[in-house]
Amino acid sequence: MNFTNRIVLLTGGTGALGAVIAQAFLKNGAHVTTTYHGPRSFAELQAALGEEKSRLTGISTDVTKEAGMQTLVEQTINNFGRVDVLVNLVGGYMGGVNLVDTTEVDWERMLTLNLKSTFLSCKAVLPHMLKQNYGRIVNTSSRGAVEVGPGAAAYAVSKAGVLTLTQSLAQEVKAHNITANVVLPGLIDTPQNRQGLPGADYSKWVAPASIAHLMLYLASAEAGAINGAVVPNYGKS
C-alpha cells in the first residue's frame, strides 16, 4: 500500500501497538504525526526507525481535552496543509470489577480515555477532511464491546460507544469521499499483556503487525468502498 506524501495523524502512536502502526505507515511513505505523553516514549519510537524518522512528527498534547485536540490538528495543518488519515489508538482497560463496585471515577475514566478521545479527534479533523473532500478515519474498539463478560462494564460500554460513533459518522461523511471504519482487536500480543497473563498461549493472541496491516488497508485510497465496517481481528482464540 502506497502512502507516499499522505498525511497521517495517529493518537497514541508511541504505545506497543501504536509504534508498530506508526512504523508501518512510515515504511509505506507516509508523513506521520503522533501524540505522546512523555518525551521518552517518542524518543524510543524515533530510535526504532531508520531514515523514515525524518517523516515523523511528535506532538505532546492531551487528547481527552478539546483544546488539546484542536492544537494537535492545527499544528498538523500548519506543517502539512491537510490531514488525509486519522487513526485513533488512545485507550485504556479496566476489568475485574463488577458494576456494583465500579466507582464514578473509574466509569468516567473509561469513557474519557476510550470514547471521548475518539469523539474529540474525529470532531477536530472532520472540518479539514470535508473541505478537501477526502479522508480515512480508522477507530479502535474491542472484541470486548461485542462479547461482553463480567467485571468489565465500564470498558465494554466505552468501546461499544466507539463502535456506534464510527457507524454514525460513516453515514454523515459518505457523500464526501470520507470513510470511517472501526477495528475490533482481541487480546493483543504486547509485553504488557504478556506480563499480566504469564503462561498464556501467546500464539493465539493478535499480532500487532496483523492489526497494522488491516488498519493500513482501511486507511488506503483503495479502501474507499468500505465505510461503516466493523472489522474483527481476534487472532486464533
Short mmCIF file of N, CA and C in Angstrom, two decimals, residues 55-120:
data_model
loop_
_atom_site.label_atom_id
_atom_site.label_comp_id
_atom_site.label_asym_id
_atom_site.label_seq_id
_atom_site.Cartn_x
_atom_site.Cartn_y
_atom_site.Cartn_z
N ARG A 55 10.29 11.72 8.55
CA ARG A 55 8.88 11.96 8.23
C ARG A 55 7.97 11.74 9.44
N LEU A 56 8.57 11.70 10.62
CA LEU A 56 7.82 11.51 11.85
C LEU A 56 7.81 12.81 12.67
N THR A 57 6.64 13.22 13.10
CA THR A 57 6.48 14.39 13.96
C THR A 57 5.77 13.96 15.23
N GLY A 58 6.24 14.43 16.36
CA GLY A 58 5.59 14.13 17.63
C GLY A 58 5.07 15.40 18.28
N ILE A 59 3.86 15.33 18.80
CA ILE A 59 3.26 16.47 19.49
C ILE A 59 2.71 15.98 20.82
N SER A 60 3.15 16.59 21.89
CA SER A 60 2.67 16.23 23.22
C SER A 60 1.42 17.03 23.53
N THR A 61 0.31 16.33 23.72
CA THR A 61 -0.96 17.01 23.98
C THR A 61 -1.90 16.06 24.71
N ASP A 62 -2.94 16.60 25.29
CA ASP A 62 -3.95 15.81 25.98
C ASP A 62 -5.12 15.60 25.03
N VAL A 63 -5.26 14.39 24.51
CA VAL A 63 -6.30 14.12 23.51
C VAL A 63 -7.67 13.96 24.14
N THR A 64 -7.75 14.02 25.46
CA THR A 64 -9.06 13.97 26.12
C THR A 64 -9.62 15.37 26.38
N LYS A 65 -8.92 16.38 25.89
CA LYS A 65 -9.38 17.76 26.02
C LYS A 65 -9.58 18.36 24.63
N GLU A 66 -10.68 19.05 24.42
CA GLU A 66 -10.96 19.62 23.10
C GLU A 66 -9.87 20.58 22.66
N ALA A 67 -9.37 21.39 23.57
CA ALA A 67 -8.31 22.34 23.22
C ALA A 67 -7.05 21.61 22.78
N GLY A 68 -6.74 20.50 23.45
CA GLY A 68 -5.57 19.73 23.09
C GLY A 68 -5.68 19.14 21.70
N MET A 69 -6.86 18.63 21.36
CA MET A 69 -7.06 18.05 20.04
C MET A 69 -7.04 19.12 18.96
N GLN A 70 -7.64 20.26 19.24
CA GLN A 70 -7.63 21.34 18.27
C GLN A 70 -6.21 21.80 17.98
N THR A 71 -5.40 21.89 19.03
CA THR A 71 -4.00 22.28 18.86
C THR A 71 -3.25 21.27 18.01
N LEU A 72 -3.48 19.99 18.28
CA LEU A 72 -2.83 18.92 17.52
C LEU A 72 -3.15 19.02 16.03
N VAL A 73 -4.42 19.18 15.72
CA VAL A 73 -4.83 19.23 14.32
C VAL A 73 -4.33 20.51 13.66
N GLU A 74 -4.42 21.62 14.36
CA GLU A 74 -3.96 22.89 13.79
C GLU A 74 -2.46 22.86 13.48
N GLN A 75 -1.67 22.27 14.38
CA GLN A 75 -0.23 22.17 14.12
C GLN A 75 0.04 21.27 12.93
N THR A 76 -0.72 20.19 12.80
CA THR A 76 -0.54 19.30 11.65
C THR A 76 -0.90 20.00 10.36
N ILE A 77 -2.00 20.75 10.37
CA ILE A 77 -2.39 21.51 9.18
C ILE A 77 -1.34 22.57 8.85
N ASN A 78 -0.83 23.23 9.86
CA ASN A 78 0.22 24.24 9.62
C ASN A 78 1.47 23.61 9.02
N ASN A 79 1.80 22.40 9.46
CA ASN A 79 3.01 21.72 8.97
C ASN A 79 2.84 21.17 7.56
N PHE A 80 1.65 20.61 7.27
CA PHE A 80 1.50 19.83 6.04
C PHE A 80 0.34 20.29 5.14
N GLY A 81 -0.52 21.15 5.65
CA GLY A 81 -1.59 21.67 4.82
C GLY A 81 -2.86 20.85 4.82
N ARG A 82 -2.81 19.63 5.36
CA ARG A 82 -4.01 18.79 5.34
C ARG A 82 -3.79 17.59 6.26
N VAL A 83 -4.87 16.83 6.48
CA VAL A 83 -4.81 15.54 7.15
C VAL A 83 -5.58 14.55 6.28
N ASP A 84 -4.91 13.53 5.79
CA ASP A 84 -5.55 12.54 4.92
C ASP A 84 -6.12 11.37 5.71
N VAL A 85 -5.43 10.99 6.78
CA VAL A 85 -5.79 9.79 7.53
C VAL A 85 -5.76 10.11 9.02
N LEU A 86 -6.79 9.66 9.73
CA LEU A 86 -6.82 9.72 11.19
C LEU A 86 -6.97 8.31 11.72
N VAL A 87 -6.05 7.89 12.59
CA VAL A 87 -6.16 6.59 13.26
C VAL A 87 -6.14 6.83 14.77
N ASN A 88 -7.19 6.39 15.43
CA ASN A 88 -7.31 6.59 16.88
C ASN A 88 -6.92 5.32 17.62
N LEU A 89 -5.85 5.43 18.41
CA LEU A 89 -5.33 4.29 19.16
C LEU A 89 -5.31 4.52 20.67
N VAL A 90 -5.52 5.74 21.10
CA VAL A 90 -5.52 6.04 22.53
C VAL A 90 -6.65 5.28 23.21
N GLY A 91 -6.34 4.68 24.35
CA GLY A 91 -7.38 3.97 25.09
C GLY A 91 -6.82 3.36 26.36
N GLY A 92 -7.70 2.75 27.12
CA GLY A 92 -7.29 2.10 28.36
C GLY A 92 -8.23 0.97 28.69
N TYR A 93 -7.81 0.12 29.61
CA TYR A 93 -8.61 -1.04 30.00
C TYR A 93 -8.74 -1.09 31.52
N MET A 94 -9.94 -1.46 31.96
CA MET A 94 -10.17 -1.74 33.36
C MET A 94 -11.11 -2.92 33.45
N GLY A 95 -10.69 -3.99 34.11
CA GLY A 95 -11.51 -5.18 34.24
C GLY A 95 -11.40 -5.75 35.65
N GLY A 96 -12.17 -6.79 35.87
CA GLY A 96 -12.13 -7.44 37.17
C GLY A 96 -12.89 -6.72 38.26
N VAL A 97 -13.77 -5.79 37.87
CA VAL A 97 -14.55 -5.03 38.84
C VAL A 97 -16.03 -5.10 38.45
N ASN A 98 -16.83 -5.69 39.28
CA ASN A 98 -18.26 -5.75 38.99
C ASN A 98 -18.88 -4.36 39.03
N LEU A 99 -20.01 -4.23 38.36
CA LEU A 99 -20.64 -2.92 38.25
C LEU A 99 -20.93 -2.30 39.62
N VAL A 100 -21.35 -3.11 40.57
CA VAL A 100 -21.69 -2.59 41.89
C VAL A 100 -20.48 -2.00 42.60
N ASP A 101 -19.28 -2.43 42.21
CA ASP A 101 -18.06 -1.92 42.82
C ASP A 101 -17.34 -0.89 41.95
N THR A 102 -17.89 -0.58 40.79
CA THR A 102 -17.27 0.39 39.89
C THR A 102 -17.53 1.80 40.40
N THR A 103 -16.49 2.57 40.58
CA THR A 103 -16.65 3.93 41.07
C THR A 103 -17.00 4.88 39.93
N GLU A 104 -17.55 6.00 40.30
CA GLU A 104 -17.85 7.02 39.29
C GLU A 104 -16.58 7.48 38.59
N VAL A 105 -15.49 7.57 39.35
CA VAL A 105 -14.21 8.00 38.77
C VAL A 105 -13.75 7.00 37.71
N ASP A 106 -13.83 5.70 38.02
CA ASP A 106 -13.39 4.68 37.06
C ASP A 106 -14.29 4.66 35.83
N TRP A 107 -15.59 4.81 36.04
CA TRP A 107 -16.54 4.85 34.93
C TRP A 107 -16.21 6.00 33.98
N GLU A 108 -16.01 7.17 34.53
CA GLU A 108 -15.70 8.34 33.71
C GLU A 108 -14.33 8.21 33.05
N ARG A 109 -13.40 7.56 33.74
CA ARG A 109 -12.06 7.37 33.16
C ARG A 109 -12.13 6.54 31.89
N MET A 110 -12.88 5.45 31.90
CA MET A 110 -13.01 4.62 30.72
C MET A 110 -13.69 5.37 29.58
N LEU A 111 -14.77 6.07 29.90
CA LEU A 111 -15.47 6.83 28.87
C LEU A 111 -14.58 7.92 28.28
N THR A 112 -13.77 8.54 29.12
CA THR A 112 -12.89 9.61 28.66
C THR A 112 -11.77 9.08 27.78
N LEU A 113 -11.07 8.05 28.26
CA LEU A 113 -9.94 7.52 27.52
C LEU A 113 -10.36 6.92 26.18
N ASN A 114 -11.42 6.14 26.21
CA ASN A 114 -11.76 5.37 25.02
C ASN A 114 -12.74 6.08 24.08
N LEU A 115 -13.76 6.69 24.64
CA LEU A 115 -14.81 7.27 23.80
C LEU A 115 -14.63 8.76 23.56
N LYS A 116 -14.40 9.51 24.63
CA LYS A 116 -14.28 10.96 24.46
C LYS A 116 -13.09 11.32 23.58
N SER A 117 -11.96 10.64 23.76
CA SER A 117 -10.78 10.94 22.96
C SER A 117 -11.06 10.70 21.47
N THR A 118 -11.79 9.64 21.16
CA THR A 118 -12.14 9.34 19.77
C THR A 118 -13.08 10.39 19.21
N PHE A 119 -14.08 10.75 19.99
CA PHE A 119 -15.03 11.79 19.57
C PHE A 119 -14.31 13.11 19.28
N LEU A 120 -13.43 13.54 20.19
CA LEU A 120 -12.76 14.83 20.03
C LEU A 120 -11.83 14.84 18.83
#
